[in-house]
Short mmCIF file of C-alpha atoms in Angstrom, two decimals:
data_model
loop_
_atom_site.label_atom_id
_atom_site.label_comp_id
_atom_site.label_asym_id
_atom_site.label_seq_id
_atom_site.Cartn_x
_atom_site.Cartn_y
_atom_site.Cartn_z
CA MET A 1 120.57 103.81 83.32
CA LYS A 2 118.27 100.84 81.20
CA PRO A 3 119.33 97.28 81.84
CA PRO A 4 120.78 95.49 78.33
CA ASN A 5 119.37 93.11 76.02
CA PHE A 6 118.16 89.96 77.77
CA ASP A 7 115.25 87.47 76.53
CA TYR A 8 112.96 86.71 79.76
CA ILE A 9 111.25 83.35 80.27
CA ARG A 10 108.26 83.24 82.49
CA ALA A 11 108.97 79.63 84.22
CA GLU A 12 105.29 78.44 85.04
CA SER A 13 107.56 74.96 86.31
CA VAL A 14 110.51 74.38 89.07
CA ALA A 15 111.36 72.08 86.39
CA GLU A 16 111.55 74.87 83.82
CA ALA A 17 113.23 76.93 84.85
CA HIS A 18 115.88 73.98 85.90
CA ALA A 19 115.87 73.15 81.75
CA ALA A 20 116.34 76.71 81.14
CA LEU A 21 118.93 77.80 83.75
CA ALA A 22 120.78 74.15 82.15
CA GLU A 23 120.76 75.16 78.72
CA TYR A 24 122.07 78.86 79.78
CA GLY A 25 124.40 77.90 82.70
CA GLY A 26 126.11 82.07 83.66
CA GLU A 27 124.48 83.97 81.39
CA ALA A 28 121.52 83.36 82.65
CA ARG A 29 119.84 85.58 86.18
CA VAL A 30 117.19 84.30 88.06
CA ILE A 31 114.95 87.30 89.09
CA ALA A 32 112.89 87.10 92.43
CA GLY A 33 112.32 90.42 93.83
CA GLY A 34 114.96 92.01 91.87
CA GLN A 35 115.13 95.26 94.20
CA THR A 36 118.76 93.82 93.92
CA LEU A 37 118.86 92.82 90.05
CA VAL A 38 117.35 95.61 88.75
CA PRO A 39 119.53 98.04 89.81
CA MET A 40 122.16 95.80 88.81
CA LEU A 41 120.52 95.36 85.69
CA SER A 42 120.54 99.04 85.32
CA MET A 43 124.40 100.33 85.80
CA ARG A 44 124.73 96.80 84.22
CA LEU A 45 126.58 95.14 86.79
CA ALA A 46 125.05 91.81 85.75
CA ARG A 47 124.82 91.46 81.58
CA PRO A 48 123.03 87.74 81.40
CA LYS A 49 121.35 86.42 78.00
CA VAL A 50 118.46 84.68 79.59
CA LEU A 51 116.51 86.08 82.96
CA ILE A 52 114.29 83.68 84.58
CA ASP A 53 111.17 84.85 86.29
CA ILE A 54 110.14 82.15 89.28
CA MET A 55 107.16 84.31 91.10
CA HIS A 56 104.41 82.59 89.20
CA LEU A 57 105.39 79.19 91.10
CA ALA A 58 103.31 78.62 93.58
CA GLU A 59 105.30 75.82 95.00
CA LEU A 60 107.79 78.46 96.14
CA LYS A 61 105.80 80.48 97.74
CA ASP A 62 105.40 78.96 101.41
CA ILE A 63 106.82 79.78 104.82
CA ALA A 64 106.51 76.82 106.27
CA ALA A 65 107.36 75.52 109.69
CA LYS A 66 108.23 71.39 110.54
CA GLY A 67 109.13 70.38 113.46
CA ASP A 68 112.18 72.49 114.79
CA ALA A 69 113.21 73.77 111.16
CA LEU A 70 111.39 77.28 109.29
CA ARG A 71 111.90 76.83 105.22
CA ILE A 72 111.13 80.48 103.78
CA GLY A 73 110.41 79.30 100.16
CA ALA A 74 112.53 81.55 96.90
CA GLY A 75 108.81 83.37 95.76
CA VAL A 76 108.70 84.56 99.68
CA ARG A 77 108.42 88.44 100.30
CA GLN A 78 110.56 90.31 102.42
CA ALA A 79 107.12 91.97 103.82
CA GLU A 80 104.96 88.94 104.03
CA ALA A 81 108.55 87.31 106.10
CA LEU A 82 107.96 90.21 108.31
CA ALA A 83 104.21 90.07 108.28
CA SER A 84 104.38 86.21 109.48
CA ARG A 85 104.11 84.80 112.88
CA ASP A 86 106.02 81.80 112.29
CA VAL A 87 109.00 83.81 111.91
CA ALA A 88 107.77 85.86 114.44
CA GLU A 89 108.54 82.89 116.76
CA LYS A 90 110.58 80.11 115.17
CA ALA A 91 113.01 83.17 113.81
CA PRO A 92 112.57 86.63 116.45
CA LEU A 93 116.08 87.12 115.02
CA LEU A 94 114.84 87.20 111.30
CA ALA A 95 111.79 88.93 112.29
CA ALA A 96 114.31 91.36 114.51
CA ALA A 97 115.84 91.41 111.40
CA LEU A 98 114.18 92.39 108.67
CA PRO A 99 112.67 95.71 108.99
CA TRP A 100 116.64 97.23 108.52
CA VAL A 101 116.50 95.65 105.25
CA GLY A 102 115.72 98.37 102.22
CA HIS A 103 112.35 100.78 103.05
CA ALA A 104 108.64 99.20 103.80
CA GLN A 105 108.83 99.39 99.59
CA THR A 106 111.94 97.27 98.35
CA ARG A 107 110.14 95.08 101.38
CA ASN A 108 106.77 94.98 99.40
CA ARG A 109 108.53 93.00 96.62
CA GLY A 110 112.22 91.55 97.69
CA THR A 111 112.76 87.97 98.76
CA LEU A 112 114.24 86.25 101.86
CA CYS A 113 116.28 84.08 98.87
CA GLY A 114 117.14 86.89 96.41
CA SER A 115 119.13 88.78 99.05
CA VAL A 116 121.24 85.22 99.82
CA ALA A 117 121.36 84.58 96.19
CA HIS A 118 123.03 88.00 95.86
CA ALA A 119 125.54 87.84 99.05
CA ASP A 120 125.78 91.41 99.60
CA PRO A 121 128.18 91.58 102.84
CA SER A 122 126.19 94.00 103.94
CA ALA A 123 123.47 92.63 104.05
CA GLU A 124 120.90 91.97 107.02
CA ILE A 125 119.06 88.44 105.48
CA PRO A 126 122.54 86.60 104.75
CA LEU A 127 124.00 88.02 108.66
CA VAL A 128 120.99 86.16 109.79
CA LEU A 129 121.09 83.07 108.11
CA LEU A 130 124.49 82.46 108.84
CA ALA A 131 124.30 83.49 113.08
CA LEU A 132 121.66 80.99 113.18
CA GLY A 133 123.74 78.40 111.54
CA GLY A 134 120.82 78.05 108.57
CA SER A 135 121.37 76.27 105.30
CA VAL A 136 120.37 77.79 101.42
CA ALA A 137 118.46 75.22 99.36
CA LEU A 138 119.67 74.00 95.90
CA SER A 139 118.18 72.21 93.48
CA SER A 140 119.09 71.99 89.71
CA HIS A 141 117.99 69.26 86.81
CA ARG A 142 121.08 67.02 87.86
CA LYS A 143 120.43 66.91 92.15
CA ARG A 144 119.60 68.91 95.28
CA ARG A 145 121.83 69.76 98.06
CA SER A 146 121.56 72.17 100.72
CA VAL A 147 124.98 73.41 101.79
CA SER A 148 125.19 75.27 104.87
CA ALA A 149 125.71 78.98 105.04
CA ALA A 150 128.87 78.99 106.47
CA ASP A 151 130.13 77.54 103.09
CA PHE A 152 127.67 79.23 100.93
CA PHE A 153 128.99 82.35 101.03
CA THR A 154 132.43 82.77 99.50
CA GLY A 155 133.30 86.30 99.32
CA MET A 156 131.75 89.76 97.96
CA MET A 157 128.94 89.18 96.01
CA SER A 158 130.09 85.54 94.86
CA THR A 159 128.37 82.25 96.56
CA ALA A 160 129.08 78.60 96.55
CA ARG A 161 125.48 78.19 93.68
CA ALA A 162 126.68 76.43 90.99
CA ASP A 163 125.69 78.24 87.50
CA ASP A 164 122.50 75.82 86.59
CA GLU A 165 121.13 75.64 89.92
CA MET A 166 118.91 77.59 92.00
CA ILE A 167 117.35 78.37 94.92
CA GLU A 168 115.06 77.03 96.07
CA ALA A 169 114.50 78.43 100.01
CA ILE A 170 116.25 79.46 103.11
CA VAL A 171 116.25 76.84 105.78
CA LEU A 172 116.67 78.30 109.44
CA PRO A 173 116.75 76.06 112.12
CA ALA A 174 113.33 77.84 114.91
CA LYS A 175 115.10 78.85 118.36
CA ARG A 176 115.37 76.96 120.94
CA PRO A 177 113.75 77.77 124.55
CA ASP A 178 117.14 78.29 125.80
CA THR A 179 118.26 80.82 123.26
CA SER A 180 117.93 84.53 123.54
CA THR A 181 118.38 86.04 120.21
CA ALA A 182 119.59 90.61 119.34
CA PHE A 183 120.17 92.50 115.97
CA GLN A 184 121.72 95.31 115.96
CA GLU A 185 123.07 97.60 112.59
CA PHE A 186 124.54 101.38 112.46
CA GLY A 187 123.87 102.52 109.23
CA ARG A 188 123.90 106.31 107.53
CA ARG A 189 120.65 106.65 107.54
CA HIS A 190 117.80 103.98 108.56
CA GLY A 191 117.26 102.03 105.46
CA ASP A 192 120.75 102.27 103.94
CA PHE A 193 123.75 99.86 103.67
CA ALA A 194 124.94 98.77 107.27
CA ILE A 195 128.36 99.86 107.97
CA VAL A 196 128.02 97.34 110.75
CA ALA A 197 125.10 95.03 111.82
CA CYS A 198 125.65 92.29 114.88
CA ALA A 199 123.79 89.81 115.19
CA ALA A 200 124.03 87.32 118.80
CA VAL A 201 122.45 84.44 119.88
CA VAL A 202 122.54 83.22 122.99
CA SER A 203 122.16 80.54 125.32
CA PRO A 204 123.59 80.20 128.86
CA ASP A 205 126.74 77.84 127.26
CA GLY A 206 128.04 79.80 124.81
CA ILE A 207 127.01 83.20 122.77
CA THR A 208 127.44 82.99 118.98
CA PHE A 209 128.18 86.36 117.59
CA ALA A 210 128.66 87.60 113.85
CA VAL A 211 128.98 90.81 111.46
CA GLY A 212 127.74 91.93 107.96
CA GLY A 213 128.73 95.20 106.52
CA VAL A 214 132.91 94.73 107.72
CA ALA A 215 134.78 92.49 105.35
CA ASP A 216 133.60 90.86 102.16
CA LYS A 217 131.27 88.78 103.55
CA PRO A 218 129.06 87.63 107.06
CA GLU A 219 131.65 86.48 109.91
CA ARG A 220 130.79 84.06 113.05
CA ARG A 221 132.33 83.58 115.76
CA ASP A 222 131.57 81.39 118.89
CA PHE A 223 132.27 82.08 122.64
CA PRO A 224 131.81 80.40 125.41
CA ALA A 225 130.01 81.95 128.18
CA LEU A 226 132.39 84.70 128.43
CA ASP A 227 131.22 88.04 130.44
CA GLY A 228 132.58 91.16 131.21
CA SER A 229 136.57 92.37 129.99
CA PRO A 230 136.82 88.54 129.13
CA LEU A 231 134.07 89.41 126.56
CA ASP A 232 135.97 92.05 125.57
CA ASP A 233 138.62 90.72 124.77
CA ALA A 234 136.74 87.74 122.84
CA ILE A 235 134.96 90.78 120.44
CA ASP A 236 138.06 92.65 120.62
CA ALA A 237 140.34 90.08 119.24
CA PHE A 238 137.72 89.21 116.56
CA ALA A 239 137.68 92.93 115.59
CA TRP A 240 141.38 92.20 114.55
CA GLU A 241 140.51 89.26 112.61
CA LEU A 242 138.13 90.39 110.58
CA ASP A 243 139.59 92.33 106.47
CA ALA A 244 137.71 95.10 107.90
CA ARG A 245 136.54 97.00 104.27
CA GLU A 246 137.43 100.80 103.72
CA ASP A 247 134.82 102.76 102.07
CA LEU A 248 133.93 106.25 101.20
CA HIS A 249 131.23 106.12 103.97
CA ALA A 250 134.25 104.26 106.72
CA THR A 251 137.43 103.42 107.24
CA ALA A 252 138.26 99.98 108.56
CA PRO A 253 139.52 101.45 112.40
CA TYR A 254 136.17 102.98 111.91
CA ARG A 255 133.94 99.15 111.54
CA ARG A 256 136.12 97.72 113.84
CA GLU A 257 135.50 99.95 116.85
CA LEU A 258 132.09 99.37 115.97
CA VAL A 259 132.44 95.16 116.15
CA ARG A 260 133.72 95.75 119.86
CA ARG A 261 130.83 98.55 121.11
CA MET A 262 127.77 97.25 119.56
CA GLY A 263 129.17 94.06 119.75
CA ARG A 264 129.27 94.18 122.88
CA ALA A 265 125.46 96.13 123.26
CA THR A 266 124.05 93.54 121.05
CA ILE A 267 124.86 90.38 123.06
CA GLU A 268 123.98 92.07 126.06
CA GLU A 269 120.27 93.30 124.49
CA ALA A 270 120.58 89.39 123.65
CA ARG A 271 121.30 88.58 127.12
CA ARG A 272 118.53 90.38 128.81
CA CYS A 273 115.84 88.65 127.06
CA LEU A 274 117.35 85.58 128.83
CA ALA A 275 116.32 85.30 131.72
CA MET B 1 106.86 78.38 79.07
CA PRO B 2 106.25 81.80 77.70
CA ARG B 3 109.86 83.15 76.60
CA LEU B 4 110.11 87.07 75.13
CA SER B 5 112.63 87.79 73.09
CA ALA B 6 115.30 90.68 73.75
CA GLU B 7 114.80 91.64 69.84
CA ARG B 8 110.92 92.50 70.06
CA ARG B 9 108.43 93.67 71.81
CA HIS B 10 106.06 92.88 73.85
CA ARG B 11 102.04 92.93 74.49
CA VAL B 12 102.25 93.81 78.16
CA ARG B 13 98.31 94.03 79.51
CA PHE B 14 97.93 95.10 83.63
CA THR B 15 94.73 97.63 85.26
CA LEU B 16 95.89 100.72 85.78
CA ASN B 17 93.58 103.34 88.24
CA GLY B 18 90.82 101.10 87.70
CA SER B 19 91.04 100.29 84.10
CA ALA B 20 92.23 98.33 82.33
CA VAL B 21 95.15 99.02 79.43
CA GLU B 22 98.13 96.78 77.26
CA ALA B 23 100.94 98.58 75.20
CA GLU B 24 104.09 96.93 73.80
CA ALA B 25 107.42 96.23 75.58
CA GLU B 26 111.21 94.98 75.14
CA PRO B 27 112.21 92.67 78.02
CA ARG B 28 114.81 95.45 79.18
CA MET B 29 111.91 97.87 80.22
CA LEU B 30 111.73 99.42 82.76
CA LEU B 31 107.93 100.05 84.15
CA THR B 32 108.91 103.56 85.00
CA ASP B 33 109.18 103.70 81.10
CA PHE B 34 106.01 101.86 80.36
CA LEU B 35 104.11 104.29 81.81
CA ARG B 36 105.76 107.67 80.90
CA HIS B 37 106.64 106.51 77.28
CA GLU B 38 103.77 104.15 75.94
CA LEU B 39 101.31 104.97 78.16
CA GLY B 40 102.06 108.63 78.80
CA MET B 41 101.00 109.06 82.25
CA THR B 42 104.17 110.86 83.30
CA GLY B 43 102.62 111.43 87.29
CA THR B 44 105.50 109.70 87.95
CA HIS B 45 108.70 110.39 88.31
CA VAL B 46 112.44 109.05 87.44
CA GLY B 47 114.76 110.21 89.89
CA CYS B 48 118.43 107.66 90.85
CA GLU B 49 117.17 104.47 89.19
CA HIS B 50 118.38 102.50 91.47
CA GLY B 51 115.40 102.67 94.37
CA VAL B 52 117.19 104.95 97.06
CA CYS B 53 115.39 108.17 95.95
CA GLY B 54 110.99 106.86 95.60
CA ALA B 55 110.37 109.01 93.45
CA CYS B 56 109.09 106.34 91.02
CA THR B 57 107.18 104.95 93.75
CA ILE B 58 103.61 104.36 92.95
CA GLU B 59 101.12 100.83 94.55
CA ILE B 60 101.40 96.94 92.81
CA ASN B 61 99.31 94.70 93.70
CA GLY B 62 97.80 97.03 96.27
CA VAL B 63 101.46 98.34 98.02
CA PRO B 64 104.69 100.70 97.71
CA ALA B 65 106.74 99.71 95.25
CA ARG B 66 109.89 101.44 93.45
CA ALA B 67 108.79 101.58 89.64
CA CYS B 68 111.99 101.62 88.45
CA LEU B 69 113.07 98.36 90.48
CA THR B 70 110.48 96.79 88.01
CA LEU B 71 110.28 95.66 84.77
CA ALA B 72 107.32 95.59 82.37
CA VAL B 73 106.80 92.49 81.62
CA GLN B 74 106.37 91.54 85.09
CA ALA B 75 104.07 93.93 85.96
CA ASP B 76 101.68 91.56 83.06
CA GLY B 77 98.55 90.89 85.14
CA ALA B 78 98.93 93.36 88.06
CA THR B 79 96.88 95.69 89.63
CA ILE B 80 98.54 99.24 89.21
CA ARG B 81 97.67 102.79 91.26
CA THR B 82 99.91 105.73 89.89
CA VAL B 83 99.49 109.29 91.45
CA GLU B 84 96.78 109.99 88.56
CA ALA B 85 94.59 107.99 90.42
CA LEU B 86 94.49 110.76 93.40
CA ALA B 87 93.15 113.03 93.18
CA PRO B 88 88.73 112.85 92.97
CA GLU B 89 87.51 114.33 89.99
CA PRO B 90 89.31 117.30 87.59
CA GLY B 91 90.33 120.45 89.58
CA ARG B 92 89.35 118.31 93.44
CA LEU B 93 92.19 117.36 95.22
CA SER B 94 91.93 114.49 97.57
CA ILE B 95 92.79 115.31 101.44
CA LEU B 96 96.60 113.98 101.54
CA GLN B 97 96.95 116.74 98.51
CA GLU B 98 95.27 119.11 99.95
CA ALA B 99 97.12 119.34 102.97
CA PHE B 100 100.70 119.24 101.27
CA ARG B 101 99.24 122.53 99.37
CA ARG B 102 98.13 123.70 103.12
CA HIS B 103 102.04 122.93 104.68
CA HIS B 104 104.24 123.76 101.72
CA ALA B 105 105.30 120.13 102.07
CA LEU B 106 106.69 120.40 98.39
CA GLN B 107 108.82 122.33 95.93
CA CYS B 108 110.08 121.50 93.09
CA GLY B 109 107.39 118.44 93.23
CA PHE B 110 109.81 115.99 91.54
CA CYS B 111 109.28 113.48 94.38
CA THR B 112 105.80 114.63 95.35
CA ALA B 113 104.62 111.83 93.52
CA GLY B 114 106.03 108.82 94.99
CA ILE B 115 105.84 110.30 98.80
CA LEU B 116 102.17 110.64 97.79
CA MET B 117 101.81 107.48 96.81
CA SER B 118 103.66 106.64 100.18
CA LEU B 119 101.62 108.25 102.56
CA ASP B 120 97.84 107.10 100.50
CA ASN B 121 98.56 103.26 101.25
CA TYR B 122 100.42 104.50 104.61
CA LEU B 123 97.42 106.23 106.14
CA ARG B 124 95.15 103.60 104.48
CA GLN B 125 97.01 100.69 106.97
CA ARG B 126 97.18 102.44 109.59
CA PRO B 127 95.45 105.67 110.06
CA ASN B 128 96.89 106.36 113.95
CA PRO B 129 100.77 106.75 113.01
CA THR B 130 102.86 108.18 115.40
CA GLU B 131 105.72 111.18 113.42
CA GLU B 132 108.12 108.42 114.62
CA ASN B 133 106.61 106.06 112.47
CA LEU B 134 106.45 108.13 110.17
CA ARG B 135 109.89 109.26 109.77
CA VAL B 136 110.96 104.84 109.45
CA PHE B 137 107.83 105.44 106.48
CA LEU B 138 109.52 108.27 105.00
CA GLY B 139 113.21 107.48 105.15
CA GLY B 140 112.39 105.79 102.05
CA HIS B 141 112.44 109.18 99.68
CA LEU B 142 114.83 111.65 99.28
CA CYS B 143 113.64 115.06 99.25
CA ARG B 144 116.11 118.24 98.41
CA CYS B 145 113.55 121.28 99.09
CA THR B 146 111.61 120.64 102.05
CA GLY B 147 113.49 119.40 104.64
CA TYR B 148 111.06 116.99 105.43
CA VAL B 149 109.15 118.79 108.40
CA PRO B 150 106.66 120.01 106.48
CA ILE B 151 105.94 116.62 104.84
CA LEU B 152 105.80 114.96 108.15
CA ALA B 153 103.27 117.87 109.11
CA ALA B 154 101.55 117.08 106.22
CA ALA B 155 101.10 113.62 106.32
CA MET B 156 100.02 113.84 110.08
CA ASP B 157 97.67 116.85 109.79
CA ALA B 158 96.43 114.90 106.21
CA ALA B 159 95.81 111.49 109.05
CA LYS B 160 93.72 113.72 111.38
CA ARG B 161 91.65 114.47 108.66
CA LEU B 162 91.07 111.73 107.18
CA ARG B 163 89.90 109.82 110.64
CA GLU B 164 87.08 112.55 110.55
CA VAL B 165 86.34 111.75 107.10
CA PRO B 166 86.89 108.26 106.33
CA ALA B 167 84.65 107.50 103.46
CA ASN B 168 86.08 110.52 101.39
CA ALA B 169 90.01 108.49 101.84
#
């Protein structure tokens, strides 16, 4: 299992990365931490002609808390975000999910934006981005644009990114004082891909509930501030609406049942912290 | 903008276990193969080659990472430590390695280099780990011989001894 041949470009500015993406488009891939891309290369699931390394760009390495948003650059590694006070304070849902992303040894190199770029249906960071109503900052030699997480994830390992665009950052709205969040995951072993992962954002007025690992992309629903059996019914209806996958890890009915039980537990955990 | 052609080999330099090293690699060469085949450092083992088993774990810029999920060209300019750096001198084992021997924490030894590199770093960051901390942390490694119990025992024992003799780490 060795990667196929490719040219390797070490970009020294964002403009250079844009130029290389403009030249090669779909035949180029951006590499940051490489924790998803390198195994895809080794398994020959990806065969780019050119890799563009963006990890030498200082301007992409920031976690910036500005006003009521948290912007995490494409060069920020998962372990750095996990150690960040801004992430803990402004995005506690992300801080709760990060320990579930791979293992400590892969979080030391993997980036948040890389996980978002690959859009694995069981990945935790895309789920958190969707649950919080965050967005993806894309740029190319043509223009910059921001795409909401709801529009960015379009299916199994596919996104709204154009071939000549790169992700510069993800942007998360900072936690409001009247909300509370929780994250739960079920897998075969801590650090394995999620069979089901649940994220909840609750306020006195309502519930945002999102699940990963079930359909071909993370899915989200907004409920009013339900309780008791009406809440169970709402989660059950959501579970039936999900186009649940079957694979060797779990059947579709099993995944739906996890959504019902973990969904309820995740929402209740978030509410316990609402006080 | 430095551009390395797929067809050619390119000079890669980094600091390995305290010494400057250099050799040549095609862009597609994994750091595992670069260490083993180009530099002759065969202590780092190649297991699953997709980041799951942990056998290839080394220290890159001070933190444990998978050598098989890193391209050699990405490591240019980095500071790298491999299992060969653990023993203080030939014929003598580190406290952690000694604990592995005492507790029979290895059988075939294939996974051991990676586990040692992860634990060596972890015990420096967290000299007082709980068994639960270590269980989660070692979740990033697969061992098919030991059942993990002796590995945990060795790690807890090493942590205790390292606290008593911190200078000898």
